[in-house]
Backbone as a chain_set.jsonl record, in Angstrom:
{"seq": "XXXXXXXXXXXXXXXXXXXXXXXXXXXXXXXXXXXXXXXXXXXXXXXXXXXXXXXXXXXXXXXXXXXXXXXXXXXXXXXXXXXXXXXXXXXXXXXXXXXXXXXXXXX", "coords": {"N": [[23.797, -2.974, 64.626], [23.015, -4.958, 62.812], [20.518, -4.038, 62.022], [21.229, -1.868, 60.461], [22.519, -3.136, 58.337], [20.349, -4.558, 57.289], [18.675, -2.39, 56.528], [20.313, -1.275, 54.547], [20.443, -3.364, 52.709], [17.728, -3.546, 52.01], [17.451, -1.046, 50.821], [19.117, -1.355, 48.562], [17.734, -3.418, 47.234], [15.298, -2.11, 46.744], [16.17, -0.019, 45.058], [17.094, -1.556, 42.908], [14.706, -2.808, 42.04], [13.261, -0.529, 41.316], [14.878, 0.418, 39.202], [14.618, -1.681, 37.357], [11.851, -1.54, 36.871], [11.657, 1.04, 35.724], [13.17, 0.59, 33.403], [11.587, -1.338, 32.094], [9.185, 0.11, 31.703], [10.163, 2.18, 30.071], [10.918, 0.706, 27.832], [8.398, -0.322, 27.01], [7.04, 2.065, 26.482], [8.617, 3.166, 24.465], [8.173, 1.339, 22.399], [5.479, 1.815, 21.794], [5.273, 4.499, 21.223], [6.324, 5.162, 18.796], [4.997, 4.271, 16.156], [5.23, 1.988, 13.408], [5.463, 2.733, 9.896], [2.814, 2.217, 7.611], [2.495, 2.516, 4.839], [5.118, 2.053, 2.854], [6.284, 2.623, 0.405], [4.608, 3.59, -1.688], [3.667, 6.167, -3.79], [5.113, 8.179, -2.341], [5.844, 10.803, -2.628], [3.593, 12.295, -2.412], [1.509, 14.111, -0.114], [-0.724, 12.801, 0.88], [-2.156, 9.742, 0.029], [-4.562, 9.232, -2.301], [-6.995, 7.572, -4.071], [-9.491, 7.691, -6.425], [-12.473, 6.3, -7.556], [-15.241, 5.891, -9.68], [-18.385, 4.138, -9.758], [-18.846, 3.421, -12.368], [-16.218, 3.576, -13.388], [-15.067, 1.405, -12.06], [-16.603, -0.719, -13.061], [-15.66, -0.735, -15.649], [-13.08, -1.609, -15.473], [-10.537, -3.893, -16.536], [-10.176, -6.277, -14.974], [-12.595, -6.417, -13.632], [-14.397, -6.73, -15.701], [-13.55, -9.222, -16.651], [-13.606, -10.998, -14.399], [-15.793, -10.259, -12.948], [-15.457, -8.755, -10.707], [-13.652, -6.319, -8.751], [-10.527, -6.045, -7.204], [-9.055, -4.583, -4.542], [-6.07, -3.321, -3.047], [-5.244, -3.384, 0.415], [-3.104, -3.579, 2.049], [-0.913, -2.128, 1.374], [1.325, -3.097, 0.054], [1.254, -4.016, -2.496], [2.498, -4.436, -5.767], [1.075, -3.532, -7.805], [-0.494, -1.431, -7.05], [-3.382, 0.658, -6.975], [-4.486, -1.853, -6.898], [-4.925, -5.203, -5.79], [-2.308, -7.573, -5.505], [-1.881, -9.834, -4.148], [0.097, -9.571, -2.254], [-0.401, -9.279, 0.445], [-0.504, -11.775, 1.571], [2.13, -12.712, 2.093], [2.91, -10.627, 3.798], [1.116, -10.997, 5.955], [1.965, -13.525, 6.831], [4.599, -12.947, 7.619], [4.23, -11.005, 9.621], [2.139, -11.762, 11.261], [-0.238, -10.543, 10.96], [-3.611, -9.886, 9.738], [-4.57, -8.793, 7.392], [-6.462, -8.179, 4.417], [-7.669, -7.995, 0.992], [-9.847, -5.421, -0.439], [-12.777, -6.299, -1.884], [-14.788, -5.677, -4.573], [-17.721, -6.59, -5.871], [-19.592, -7.375, -8.82], [-22.005, -8.565, -8.45]], "CA": [[24.531, -3.129, 63.389], [22.247, -5.77, 61.876], [19.451, -3.197, 61.48], [21.832, -1.045, 59.417], [22.729, -4.025, 57.198], [19.018, -4.806, 56.758], [18.253, -1.171, 55.836], [21.143, -1.123, 53.357], [19.999, -4.399, 51.787], [16.413, -3.126, 51.521], [17.679, 0.078, 49.919], [19.654, -1.915, 47.317], [16.64, -4.136, 46.579], [14.354, -1.096, 46.272], [16.778, 0.658, 43.902], [17.115, -2.521, 41.803], [13.33, -2.934, 41.55], [12.933, 0.728, 40.645], [15.618, 0.456, 37.938], [13.985, -2.641, 36.448], [10.545, -0.978, 36.52], [11.885, 2.145, 34.788], [13.614, 0.007, 32.136], [10.423, -1.965, 31.455], [8.282, 1.173, 31.255], [10.805, 2.853, 28.945], [10.813, -0.197, 26.682], [7.008, -0.342, 26.564], [6.705, 3.382, 25.919], [9.35, 3.304, 23.215], [7.496, 0.527, 21.396], [4.172, 2.337, 21.412], [5.297, 5.911, 20.861], [6.784, 5.357, 17.428], [4.457, 3.206, 15.331], [5.86, 1.87, 12.098], [4.649, 3.209, 8.784], [2.118, 1.199, 6.836], [2.878, 2.75, 3.448], [6.573, 2.207, 2.83], [6.855, 3.009, -0.887], [3.652, 3.992, -2.72], [3.38, 7.603, -3.952], [5.67, 8.849, -1.16], [5.992, 12.232, -2.905], [2.312, 12.944, -2.113], [1.241, 14.196, 1.327], [-1.769, 11.822, 1.201], [-2.478, 8.916, -1.137], [-6.009, 9.12, -2.514], [-7.405, 7.076, -5.382], [-10.944, 7.835, -6.5], [-13.09, 5.586, -8.659], [-16.7, 5.859, -9.711], [-18.905, 2.794, -10.041], [-18.612, 3.191, -13.799], [-14.791, 3.287, -13.536], [-14.829, 0.045, -11.586], [-17.225, -1.647, -14.016], [-14.877, -0.752, -16.878], [-11.757, -2.193, -15.243], [-10.409, -5.218, -17.171], [-10.398, -7.376, -14.023], [-14.022, -6.479, -13.323], [-15.052, -7.299, -16.884], [-13.17, -10.638, -16.761], [-13.94, -11.816, -13.226], [-17.001, -9.764, -12.304], [-15.122, -8.076, -9.459], [-12.405, -5.569, -8.666], [-9.874, -6.392, -5.942], [-8.191, -3.463, -4.182], [-5.077, -3.562, -2.004], [-5.358, -2.67, 1.685], [-1.89, -3.792, 2.836], [0.068, -1.162, 0.872], [2.532, -3.767, -0.429], [1.028, -4.457, -3.87], [3.291, -3.818, -6.844], [0.078, -3.072, -8.77], [-1.376, -0.583, -6.258], [-4.222, 0.329, -5.837], [-5.085, -3.181, -7.045], [-4.287, -6.269, -5.012], [-1.544, -8.589, -6.22], [-1.667, -10.942, -3.224], [1.237, -9.308, -1.363], [-0.824, -9.377, 1.85], [-0.262, -13.14, 2.056], [3.477, -12.718, 2.692], [2.885, -9.694, 4.92], [0.428, -11.656, 7.075], [2.828, -14.602, 7.321], [5.763, -12.344, 8.271], [3.899, -10.144, 10.764], [1.048, -12.29, 12.066], [-1.408, -9.699, 10.741], [-4.696, -10.582, 9.036], [-5.113, -7.877, 6.391], [-6.832, -8.749, 3.13], [-8.083, -6.984, 0.025], [-11.241, -4.972, -0.564], [-13.324, -6.885, -3.102], [-16.061, -5.096, -5.01], [-18.297, -7.561, -6.803], [-20.7, -6.912, -9.649], [-23.224, -9.155, -7.869]], "C": [[23.73, -3.931, 62.359], [21.091, -4.985, 61.28], [19.98, -2.341, 60.353], [22.061, -1.879, 58.159], [21.393, -4.314, 56.523], [18.529, -3.594, 55.971], [19.03, -0.982, 54.542], [20.732, -2.141, 52.292], [18.641, -4.033, 51.187], [16.546, -1.969, 50.545], [18.181, -0.423, 48.569], [18.556, -2.643, 46.534], [15.636, -3.149, 45.987], [14.884, -0.387, 45.035], [16.786, -0.285, 42.695], [15.722, -2.682, 41.201], [12.908, -1.683, 40.793], [13.614, 0.808, 39.283], [14.987, -0.489, 36.912], [12.635, -2.111, 35.972], [10.688, 0.145, 35.502], [12.308, 1.6, 33.423], [12.447, -0.618, 31.379], [9.466, -0.904, 30.915], [8.859, 1.924, 30.061], [10.682, 2.003, 27.692], [9.386, -0.225, 26.132], [6.616, 0.965, 25.908], [7.378, 3.573, 24.576], [8.661, 2.535, 22.099], [6.195, 1.127, 20.924], [4.216, 3.78, 20.939], [5.759, 6.154, 19.43], [6.278, 4.219, 16.548], [5.125, 3.17, 13.96], [4.897, 2.348, 11.019], [4.019, 2.034, 8.064], [2.542, 1.306, 5.376], [4.372, 3.003, 3.398], [7.124, 2.646, 1.479], [5.891, 3.579, -1.926], [3.383, 5.489, -2.668], [3.89, 8.428, -2.758], [5.879, 10.35, -1.387], [4.69, 13.002, -2.643], [2.097, 13.018, -0.6], [0.167, 13.209, 1.795], [-2.091, 11.055, -0.072], [-3.993, 8.751, -1.2], [-6.228, 8.624, -3.939], [-8.925, 7.082, -5.403], [-11.452, 7.132, -7.754], [-14.599, 5.726, -8.552], [-17.125, 4.407, -9.946], [-18.657, 2.45, -11.508], [-17.138, 2.865, -14.051], [-14.496, 1.834, -13.166], [-15.4, -0.984, -12.56], [-16.413, -1.778, -15.292], [-13.471, -1.308, -16.702], [-11.677, -3.571, -15.886], [-10.684, -6.369, -16.205], [-11.869, -7.515, -13.652], [-14.781, -7.095, -14.496], [-14.774, -8.802, -16.982], [-13.737, -11.483, -15.629], [-15.215, -11.374, -12.512], [-16.737, -9.098, -10.959], [-13.807, -7.319, -9.606], [-11.832, -5.821, -7.274], [-8.825, -5.314, -5.642], [-7.29, -3.807, -2.99], [-5.383, -2.75, -0.748], [-4.093, -2.828, 2.542], [-0.762, -2.84, 2.442], [1.339, -1.808, 0.348], [2.423, -4.186, -1.89], [1.915, -3.699, -4.848], [2.369, -3.267, -7.932], [-0.934, -2.15, -8.081], [-2.104, 0.418, -7.149], [-4.87, -1.052, -5.913], [-4.262, -4.221, -6.29], [-3.515, -7.209, -5.933], [-1.227, -9.786, -5.318], [-0.524, -10.741, -2.243], [0.875, -9.422, 0.113], [-0.557, -10.768, 2.418], [1.095, -13.233, 2.743], [3.527, -11.798, 3.907], [2.249, -10.337, 6.145], [1.289, -12.757, 7.676], [4.001, -14.034, 8.122], [5.416, -11.622, 9.567], [2.84, -10.721, 11.699], [-0.219, -11.459, 11.936], [-2.469, -10.496, 9.988], [-5.333, -9.723, 7.95], [-5.414, -8.616, 5.09], [-7.328, -7.656, 2.21], [-9.52, -6.524, 0.214], [-11.725, -5.517, -1.903], [-14.669, -6.255, -3.383], [-16.582, -5.984, -6.131], [-19.444, -6.938, -7.574], [-22.022, -7.429, -9.092], [-22.908, -9.773, -6.548]], "O": [[23.764, -3.62, 61.169], [20.712, -5.235, 60.136], [19.268, -2.1, 59.378], [21.832, -1.405, 57.047], [21.318, -4.314, 55.294], [18.02, -3.748, 54.861], [18.455, -0.566, 53.537], [20.679, -1.813, 51.107], [18.432, -4.194, 49.984], [15.829, -1.917, 49.546], [17.712, 0.044, 47.53], [18.462, -2.501, 45.315], [15.176, -3.329, 44.86], [14.146, -0.173, 44.073], [16.512, 0.148, 41.576], [15.575, -2.692, 39.978], [12.269, -1.774, 39.745], [12.99, 1.225, 38.307], [14.84, -0.136, 35.742], [12.311, -2.223, 34.789], [9.935, 0.204, 34.53], [11.85, 2.097, 32.394], [12.329, -0.449, 30.165], [8.991, -1.016, 29.785], [8.124, 2.27, 29.135], [10.378, 2.515, 26.615], [9.19, -0.16, 24.918], [5.932, 0.968, 24.885], [6.765, 4.093, 23.643], [8.573, 3.025, 20.973], [5.833, 0.966, 19.758], [3.266, 4.24, 20.305], [5.594, 7.258, 18.911], [7.034, 3.303, 16.225], [5.53, 4.202, 13.426], [3.681, 2.363, 11.208], [4.633, 0.976, 7.929], [2.904, 0.309, 4.752], [4.844, 4.047, 3.848], [8.297, 3.007, 1.386], [6.349, 4.021, -2.979], [2.935, 6.019, -1.651], [3.168, 9.276, -2.233], [6.073, 11.092, -0.424], [4.691, 14.233, -2.654], [2.462, 12.089, 0.121], [0.144, 12.824, 2.964], [-2.276, 11.654, -1.132], [-4.618, 8.209, -0.289], [-5.703, 9.198, -4.893], [-9.569, 6.542, -4.504], [-10.939, 7.335, -8.855], [-15.162, 5.685, -7.457], [-16.302, 3.559, -10.293], [-18.301, 1.319, -11.838], [-16.834, 1.973, -14.844], [-13.771, 1.132, -13.87], [-14.762, -1.996, -12.85], [-16.464, -2.815, -15.953], [-12.743, -1.462, -17.682], [-12.63, -4.346, -15.803], [-11.353, -7.335, -16.572], [-12.337, -8.622, -13.385], [-15.7, -7.89, -14.299], [-15.66, -9.572, -17.353], [-14.285, -12.56, -15.867], [-15.667, -12.037, -11.578], [-17.657, -8.895, -10.166], [-12.974, -7.631, -10.457], [-12.563, -5.811, -6.285], [-7.85, -5.15, -6.375], [-7.705, -4.492, -2.055], [-5.738, -1.574, -0.832], [-4.018, -2.273, 3.638], [0.251, -2.771, 3.137], [2.352, -1.122, 0.21], [3.4, -4.664, -2.466], [2.06, -2.48, -4.763], [2.829, -2.613, -8.869], [-2.097, -2.095, -8.482], [-1.465, 0.991, -8.032], [-5.714, -1.385, -5.081], [-3.042, -4.105, -6.181], [-3.999, -7.593, -6.997], [-0.416, -10.642, -5.669], [-0.206, -11.65, -1.476], [1.754, -9.639, 0.948], [-0.399, -10.917, 3.63], [1.201, -13.769, 3.847], [4.118, -12.147, 4.928], [2.782, -10.233, 7.249], [1.34, -12.908, 8.896], [4.357, -14.567, 9.173], [6.209, -11.621, 10.509], [2.661, -10.224, 12.811], [-1.165, -11.638, 12.703], [-2.245, -11.655, 9.639], [-6.506, -9.905, 7.622], [-4.71, -9.554, 4.715], [-7.4, -6.496, 2.616], [-10.303, -7.15, 0.929], [-11.135, -5.221, -2.942], [-15.576, -6.288, -2.551], [-15.966, -6.111, -7.189], [-20.173, -6.089, -7.061], [-23.054, -6.779, -9.255], [-23.795, -10.322, -5.895]]}, "num_chains": 1, "name": "protein.A"}
């Protein structure tokens, strides 16, 4: 009789471990199978956001003429996209990320 109780207890423990393992794997898979979107609001009517600038275009930008550099957004949160407005600072603080702008300098 005690062998039957032992087998029943082992079966319950095995089922519990299996259930916990399946729950953990499901949770991990769910988190990785649906990545969040980076671009949440910029030019969403376009299938792909592309901005093209020549070197001459960049040299003629007011910010380049004033500061000798152009600063482009890479976090997709700038209200002045494609130019950086510093929105990455809040994004990095909120998410623990480390994204920053692309800076093109005249020198």
